[in-house]
Amino acid sequence: MESVRKWRTQPGEILRRGPVVPVMVVQEMEQAVPLARALVAGGIRVLEITLRTPAAVEAIGAIAREVPDATVGAGTVTRGEELEAVAAAGAVFAISPGLTPDLLDAANRGPIPLIPGIATVSELMTGLARGYDHFKFFPAGPAGGVRMLQAFAGPFPRVTFCPTGGISADNYRDYLALPNVACVGGSWVAPQTAVDQGDWARITALAREAVAQSGR
């Protein structure tokens, strides 16, 4: 087993920079920088660009260059090659929907921290065995939601989570009220309809409201 690399910026520091991490799906390059600027204007600075579209890696690079107040990372990272690509583009962290031994080992060798995804105790223990103690809890809603995170807290009191999947304006405060939750991930602050319409003012308003009502 490889030891965890001492990255310049640790996962916990990144997750605690803001209560809400928007899950951003960038379909067109021209959307990337205005979307990031709209979220930052609303007080959200940690941004997750998911690798679900061909524009994602280029969008990470553009935001890293042009939106200096943003902490930009990559989501839906599943392979070591993707870790290398997003780090080269300018991402300062990566998030995966799950974990594999190969992915964890690649992250240990890489230049940026990985926040691996887990949904079960066994997956959590696999990550812990490789030195990880910050995880994405995904898919949060179907995997047990708040009650599951409360159950994790007993045997794993030093583990911190960013739940994602089924998080909305209606329930995100319930997750943030848990002591083992650093932040939540969700797409409600950057709805695709607003992105497609270029309604950056609406996105800024949603971001500002989410931060203001987070209780943090």
JSON list of N, CA, C and O in Angstrom, two decimals, residues 48-82:
[
{"chain": "A", "resi": 48, "resn": "GLU", "atom": "N", "xyz": [-16.83, 22.68, -8.75]},
{"chain": "A", "resi": 48, "resn": "GLU", "atom": "CA", "xyz": [-16.57, 21.34, -9.28]},
{"chain": "A", "resi": 48, "resn": "GLU", "atom": "C", "xyz": [-17.08, 21.26, -10.72]},
{"chain": "A", "resi": 48, "resn": "GLU", "atom": "O", "xyz": [-18.28, 21.33, -10.95]},
{"chain": "A", "resi": 49, "resn": "ILE", "atom": "N", "xyz": [-16.16, 21.11, -11.67]},
{"chain": "A", "resi": 49, "resn": "ILE", "atom": "CA", "xyz": [-16.52, 20.92, -13.07]},
{"chain": "A", "resi": 49, "resn": "ILE", "atom": "C", "xyz": [-16.53, 19.42, -13.35]},
{"chain": "A", "resi": 49, "resn": "ILE", "atom": "O", "xyz": [-15.49, 18.77, -13.28]},
{"chain": "A", "resi": 50, "resn": "THR", "atom": "N", "xyz": [-17.68, 18.87, -13.66]},
{"chain": "A", "resi": 50, "resn": "THR", "atom": "CA", "xyz": [-17.76, 17.43, -13.87]},
{"chain": "A", "resi": 50, "resn": "THR", "atom": "C", "xyz": [-17.22, 17.06, -15.25]},
{"chain": "A", "resi": 50, "resn": "THR", "atom": "O", "xyz": [-17.42, 17.78, -16.23]},
{"chain": "A", "resi": 51, "resn": "LEU", "atom": "N", "xyz": [-16.57, 15.91, -15.31]},
{"chain": "A", "resi": 51, "resn": "LEU", "atom": "CA", "xyz": [-16.01, 15.43, -16.59]},
{"chain": "A", "resi": 51, "resn": "LEU", "atom": "C", "xyz": [-17.07, 14.66, -17.37]},
{"chain": "A", "resi": 51, "resn": "LEU", "atom": "O", "xyz": [-16.86, 13.52, -17.79]},
{"chain": "A", "resi": 52, "resn": "ARG", "atom": "N", "xyz": [-18.20, 15.29, -17.57]},
{"chain": "A", "resi": 52, "resn": "ARG", "atom": "CA", "xyz": [-19.31, 14.65, -18.30]},
{"chain": "A", "resi": 52, "resn": "ARG", "atom": "C", "xyz": [-19.45, 15.16, -19.72]},
{"chain": "A", "resi": 52, "resn": "ARG", "atom": "O", "xyz": [-20.29, 14.65, -20.47]},
{"chain": "A", "resi": 53, "resn": "THR", "atom": "N", "xyz": [-18.68, 16.18, -20.06]},
{"chain": "A", "resi": 53, "resn": "THR", "atom": "CA", "xyz": [-18.80, 16.77, -21.39]},
{"chain": "A", "resi": 53, "resn": "THR", "atom": "C", "xyz": [-17.42, 16.94, -22.01]},
{"chain": "A", "resi": 53, "resn": "THR", "atom": "O", "xyz": [-16.41, 17.04, -21.30]},
{"chain": "A", "resi": 54, "resn": "PRO", "atom": "N", "xyz": [-17.35, 17.02, -23.34]},
{"chain": "A", "resi": 54, "resn": "PRO", "atom": "CA", "xyz": [-16.07, 17.23, -24.00]},
{"chain": "A", "resi": 54, "resn": "PRO", "atom": "C", "xyz": [-15.39, 18.54, -23.62]},
{"chain": "A", "resi": 54, "resn": "PRO", "atom": "O", "xyz": [-14.17, 18.67, -23.75]},
{"chain": "A", "resi": 55, "resn": "ALA", "atom": "N", "xyz": [-16.17, 19.52, -23.17]},
{"chain": "A", "resi": 55, "resn": "ALA", "atom": "CA", "xyz": [-15.61, 20.84, -22.86]},
{"chain": "A", "resi": 55, "resn": "ALA", "atom": "C", "xyz": [-15.01, 20.91, -21.46]},
{"chain": "A", "resi": 55, "resn": "ALA", "atom": "O", "xyz": [-14.38, 21.92, -21.11]},
{"chain": "A", "resi": 56, "resn": "ALA", "atom": "N", "xyz": [-15.18, 19.88, -20.63]},
{"chain": "A", "resi": 56, "resn": "ALA", "atom": "CA", "xyz": [-14.89, 19.99, -19.21]},
{"chain": "A", "resi": 56, "resn": "ALA", "atom": "C", "xyz": [-13.44, 20.35, -18.90]},
{"chain": "A", "resi": 56, "resn": "ALA", "atom": "O", "xyz": [-13.18, 21.27, -18.12]},
{"chain": "A", "resi": 57, "resn": "VAL", "atom": "N", "xyz": [-12.49, 19.65, -19.48]},
{"chain": "A", "resi": 57, "resn": "VAL", "atom": "CA", "xyz": [-11.08, 19.90, -19.14]},
{"chain": "A", "resi": 57, "resn": "VAL", "atom": "C", "xyz": [-10.66, 21.30, -19.60]},
{"chain": "A", "resi": 57, "resn": "VAL", "atom": "O", "xyz": [-9.98, 22.03, -18.87]},
{"chain": "A", "resi": 58, "resn": "GLU", "atom": "N", "xyz": [-11.08, 21.69, -20.78]},
{"chain": "A", "resi": 58, "resn": "GLU", "atom": "CA", "xyz": [-10.76, 23.03, -21.28]},
{"chain": "A", "resi": 58, "resn": "GLU", "atom": "C", "xyz": [-11.42, 24.09, -20.41]},
{"chain": "A", "resi": 58, "resn": "GLU", "atom": "O", "xyz": [-10.83, 25.16, -20.14]},
{"chain": "A", "resi": 59, "resn": "ALA", "atom": "N", "xyz": [-12.63, 23.82, -19.93]},
{"chain": "A", "resi": 59, "resn": "ALA", "atom": "CA", "xyz": [-13.33, 24.76, -19.05]},
{"chain": "A", "resi": 59, "resn": "ALA", "atom": "C", "xyz": [-12.58, 24.94, -17.74]},
{"chain": "A", "resi": 59, "resn": "ALA", "atom": "O", "xyz": [-12.48, 26.06, -17.21]},
{"chain": "A", "resi": 60, "resn": "ILE", "atom": "N", "xyz": [-12.04, 23.86, -17.20]},
{"chain": "A", "resi": 60, "resn": "ILE", "atom": "CA", "xyz": [-11.24, 23.95, -15.97]},
{"chain": "A", "resi": 60, "resn": "ILE", "atom": "C", "xyz": [-10.06, 24.90, -16.19]},
{"chain": "A", "resi": 60, "resn": "ILE", "atom": "O", "xyz": [-9.77, 25.76, -15.36]},
{"chain": "A", "resi": 61, "resn": "GLY", "atom": "N", "xyz": [-9.38, 24.74, -17.32]},
{"chain": "A", "resi": 61, "resn": "GLY", "atom": "CA", "xyz": [-8.24, 25.59, -17.62]},
{"chain": "A", "resi": 61, "resn": "GLY", "atom": "C", "xyz": [-8.62, 27.05, -17.74]},
{"chain": "A", "resi": 61, "resn": "GLY", "atom": "O", "xyz": [-7.93, 27.93, -17.22]},
{"chain": "A", "resi": 62, "resn": "ALA", "atom": "N", "xyz": [-9.75, 27.32, -18.41]},
{"chain": "A", "resi": 62, "resn": "ALA", "atom": "CA", "xyz": [-10.18, 28.70, -18.60]},
{"chain": "A", "resi": 62, "resn": "ALA", "atom": "C", "xyz": [-10.54, 29.36, -17.27]},
{"chain": "A", "resi": 62, "resn": "ALA", "atom": "O", "xyz": [-10.17, 30.51, -17.00]},
{"chain": "A", "resi": 63, "resn": "ILE", "atom": "N", "xyz": [-11.24, 28.63, -16.42]},
{"chain": "A", "resi": 63, "resn": "ILE", "atom": "CA", "xyz": [-11.63, 29.18, -15.12]},
{"chain": "A", "resi": 63, "resn": "ILE", "atom": "C", "xyz": [-10.40, 29.39, -14.24]},
{"chain": "A", "resi": 63, "resn": "ILE", "atom": "O", "xyz": [-10.28, 30.42, -13.56]},
{"chain": "A", "resi": 64, "resn": "ALA", "atom": "N", "xyz": [-9.47, 28.44, -14.27]},
{"chain": "A", "resi": 64, "resn": "ALA", "atom": "CA", "xyz": [-8.25, 28.59, -13.47]},
{"chain": "A", "resi": 64, "resn": "ALA", "atom": "C", "xyz": [-7.47, 29.84, -13.88]},
{"chain": "A", "resi": 64, "resn": "ALA", "atom": "O", "xyz": [-6.88, 30.52, -13.04]},
{"chain": "A", "resi": 65, "resn": "ARG", "atom": "N", "xyz": [-7.48, 30.16, -15.17]},
{"chain": "A", "resi": 65, "resn": "ARG", "atom": "CA", "xyz": [-6.73, 31.33, -15.67]},
{"chain": "A", "resi": 65, "resn": "ARG", "atom": "C", "xyz": [-7.48, 32.64, -15.43]},
{"chain": "A", "resi": 65, "resn": "ARG", "atom": "O", "xyz": [-6.87, 33.65, -15.09]},
{"chain": "A", "resi": 66, "resn": "GLU", "atom": "N", "xyz": [-8.79, 32.63, -15.61]},
{"chain": "A", "resi": 66, "resn": "GLU", "atom": "CA", "xyz": [-9.55, 33.87, -15.72]},
{"chain": "A", "resi": 66, "resn": "GLU", "atom": "C", "xyz": [-10.40, 34.22, -14.50]},
{"chain": "A", "resi": 66, "resn": "GLU", "atom": "O", "xyz": [-10.94, 35.33, -14.42]},
{"chain": "A", "resi": 67, "resn": "VAL", "atom": "N", "xyz": [-10.53, 33.29, -13.56]},
{"chain": "A", "resi": 67, "resn": "VAL", "atom": "CA", "xyz": [-11.34, 33.56, -12.36]},
{"chain": "A", "resi": 67, "resn": "VAL", "atom": "C", "xyz": [-10.46, 33.27, -11.15]},
{"chain": "A", "resi": 67, "resn": "VAL", "atom": "O", "xyz": [-10.57, 32.21, -10.52]},
{"chain": "A", "resi": 68, "resn": "PRO", "atom": "N", "xyz": [-9.55, 34.17, -10.80]},
{"chain": "A", "resi": 68, "resn": "PRO", "atom": "CA", "xyz": [-8.56, 33.88, -9.77]},
{"chain": "A", "resi": 68, "resn": "PRO", "atom": "C", "xyz": [-9.14, 33.65, -8.38]},
{"chain": "A", "resi": 68, "resn": "PRO", "atom": "O", "xyz": [-8.50, 33.01, -7.54]},
{"chain": "A", "resi": 69, "resn": "ASP", "atom": "N", "xyz": [-10.35, 34.14, -8.12]},
{"chain": "A", "resi": 69, "resn": "ASP", "atom": "CA", "xyz": [-10.95, 33.93, -6.80]},
{"chain": "A", "resi": 69, "resn": "ASP", "atom": "C", "xyz": [-11.61, 32.57, -6.65]},
{"chain": "A", "resi": 69, "resn": "ASP", "atom": "O", "xyz": [-12.07, 32.22, -5.56]},
{"chain": "A", "resi": 70, "resn": "ALA", "atom": "N", "xyz": [-11.66, 31.80, -7.74]},
{"chain": "A", "resi": 70, "resn": "ALA", "atom": "CA", "xyz": [-12.28, 30.47, -7.70]},
{"chain": "A", "resi": 70, "resn": "ALA", "atom": "C", "xyz": [-11.24, 29.40, -7.34]},
{"chain": "A", "resi": 70, "resn": "ALA", "atom": "O", "xyz": [-10.08, 29.47, -7.75]},
{"chain": "A", "resi": 71, "resn": "THR", "atom": "N", "xyz": [-11.68, 28.42, -6.57]},
{"chain": "A", "resi": 71, "resn": "THR", "atom": "CA", "xyz": [-10.91, 27.20, -6.33]},
{"chain": "A", "resi": 71, "resn": "THR", "atom": "C", "xyz": [-11.55, 26.14, -7.20]},
{"chain": "A", "resi": 71, "resn": "THR", "atom": "O", "xyz": [-12.61, 25.61, -6.89]},
{"chain": "A", "resi": 72, "resn": "VAL", "atom": "N", "xyz": [-10.93, 25.86, -8.33]},
{"chain": "A", "resi": 72, "resn": "VAL", "atom": "CA", "xyz": [-11.57, 25.01, -9.33]},
{"chain": "A", "resi": 72, "resn": "VAL", "atom": "C", "xyz": [-11.04, 23.58, -9.27]},
{"chain": "A", "resi": 72, "resn": "VAL", "atom": "O", "xyz": [-9.83, 23.35, -9.15]},
{"chain": "A", "resi": 73, "resn": "GLY", "atom": "N", "xyz": [-11.98, 22.64, -9.31]},
{"chain": "A", "resi": 73, "resn": "GLY", "atom": "CA", "xyz": [-11.62, 21.23, -9.29]},
{"chain": "A", "resi": 73, "resn": "GLY", "atom": "C", "xyz": [-12.42, 20.45, -10.32]},
{"chain": "A", "resi": 73, "resn": "GLY", "atom": "O", "xyz": [-13.31, 21.01, -10.98]},
{"chain": "A", "resi": 74, "resn": "ALA", "atom": "N", "xyz": [-12.11, 19.18, -10.43]},
{"chain": "A", "resi": 74, "resn": "ALA", "atom": "CA", "xyz": [-12.76, 18.31, -11.41]},
{"chain": "A", "resi": 74, "resn": "ALA", "atom": "C", "xyz": [-13.60, 17.27, -10.69]},
{"chain": "A", "resi": 74, "resn": "ALA", "atom": "O", "xyz": [-13.16, 16.69, -9.69]},
{"chain": "A", "resi": 75, "resn": "GLY", "atom": "N", "xyz": [-14.79, 17.03, -11.19]},
{"chain": "A", "resi": 75, "resn": "GLY", "atom": "CA", "xyz": [-15.65, 15.98, -10.66]},
{"chain": "A", "resi": 75, "resn": "GLY", "atom": "C", "xyz": [-15.79, 14.83, -11.64]},
{"chain": "A", "resi": 75, "resn": "GLY", "atom": "O", "xyz": [-15.40, 14.93, -12.80]},
{"chain": "A", "resi": 76, "resn": "THR", "atom": "N", "xyz": [-16.35, 13.73, -11.16]},
{"chain": "A", "resi": 76, "resn": "THR", "atom": "CA", "xyz": [-16.55, 12.52, -11.96]},
{"chain": "A", "resi": 76, "resn": "THR", "atom": "C", "xyz": [-15.22, 12.00, -12.50]},
{"chain": "A", "resi": 76, "resn": "THR", "atom": "O", "xyz": [-15.12, 11.52, -13.63]},
{"chain": "A", "resi": 77, "resn": "VAL", "atom": "N", "xyz": [-14.18, 12.10, -11.69]},
{"chain": "A", "resi": 77, "resn": "VAL", "atom": "CA", "xyz": [-12.87, 11.55, -12.05]},
{"chain": "A", "resi": 77, "resn": "VAL", "atom": "C", "xyz": [-12.85, 10.08, -11.65]},
{"chain": "A", "resi": 77, "resn": "VAL", "atom": "O", "xyz": [-13.11, 9.74, -10.49]},
{"chain": "A", "resi": 78, "resn": "THR", "atom": "N", "xyz": [-12.55, 9.22, -12.61]},
{"chain": "A", "resi": 78, "resn": "THR", "atom": "CA", "xyz": [-12.60, 7.78, -12.33]},
{"chain": "A", "resi": 78, "resn": "THR", "atom": "C", "xyz": [-11.31, 7.04, -12.66]},
{"chain": "A", "resi": 78, "resn": "THR", "atom": "O", "xyz": [-11.17, 5.87, -12.29]},
{"chain": "A", "resi": 79, "resn": "ARG", "atom": "N", "xyz": [-10.36, 7.71, -13.33]},
{"chain": "A", "resi": 79, "resn": "ARG", "atom": "CA", "xyz": [-9.12, 7.03, -13.74]},
{"chain": "A", "resi": 79, "resn": "ARG", "atom": "C", "xyz": [-7.91, 7.92, -13.48]},
{"chain": "A", "resi": 79, "resn": "ARG", "atom": "O", "xyz": [-8.02, 9.15, -13.45]},
{"chain": "A", "resi": 80, "resn": "GLY", "atom": "N", "xyz": [-6.77, 7.28, -13.33]},
{"chain": "A", "resi": 80, "resn": "GLY", "atom": "CA", "xyz": [-5.54, 8.01, -13.09]},
{"chain": "A", "resi": 80, "resn": "GLY", "atom": "C", "xyz": [-5.21, 8.97, -14.21]},
{"chain": "A", "resi": 80, "resn": "GLY", "atom": "O", "xyz": [-4.69, 10.07, -13.96]},
{"chain": "A", "resi": 81, "resn": "GLU", "atom": "N", "xyz": [-5.49, 8.60, -15.46]},
{"chain": "A", "resi": 81, "resn": "GLU", "atom": "CA", "xyz": [-5.20, 9.49, -16.58]},
{"chain": "A", "resi": 81, "resn": "GLU", "atom": "C", "xyz": [-6.00, 10.78, -16.50]},
{"chain": "A", "resi": 81, "resn": "GLU", "atom": "O", "xyz": [-5.53, 11.85, -16.89]},
{"chain": "A", "resi": 82, "resn": "GLU", "atom": "N", "xyz": [-7.23, 10.67, -15.99]},
{"chain": "A", "resi": 82, "resn": "GLU", "atom": "CA", "xyz": [-8.05, 11.87, -15.84]},
{"chain": "A", "resi": 82, "resn": "GLU", "atom": "C", "xyz": [-7.48, 12.79, -14.76]},
{"chain": "A", "resi": 82, "resn": "GLU", "atom": "O", "xyz": [-7.50, 14.01, -14.91]}
]
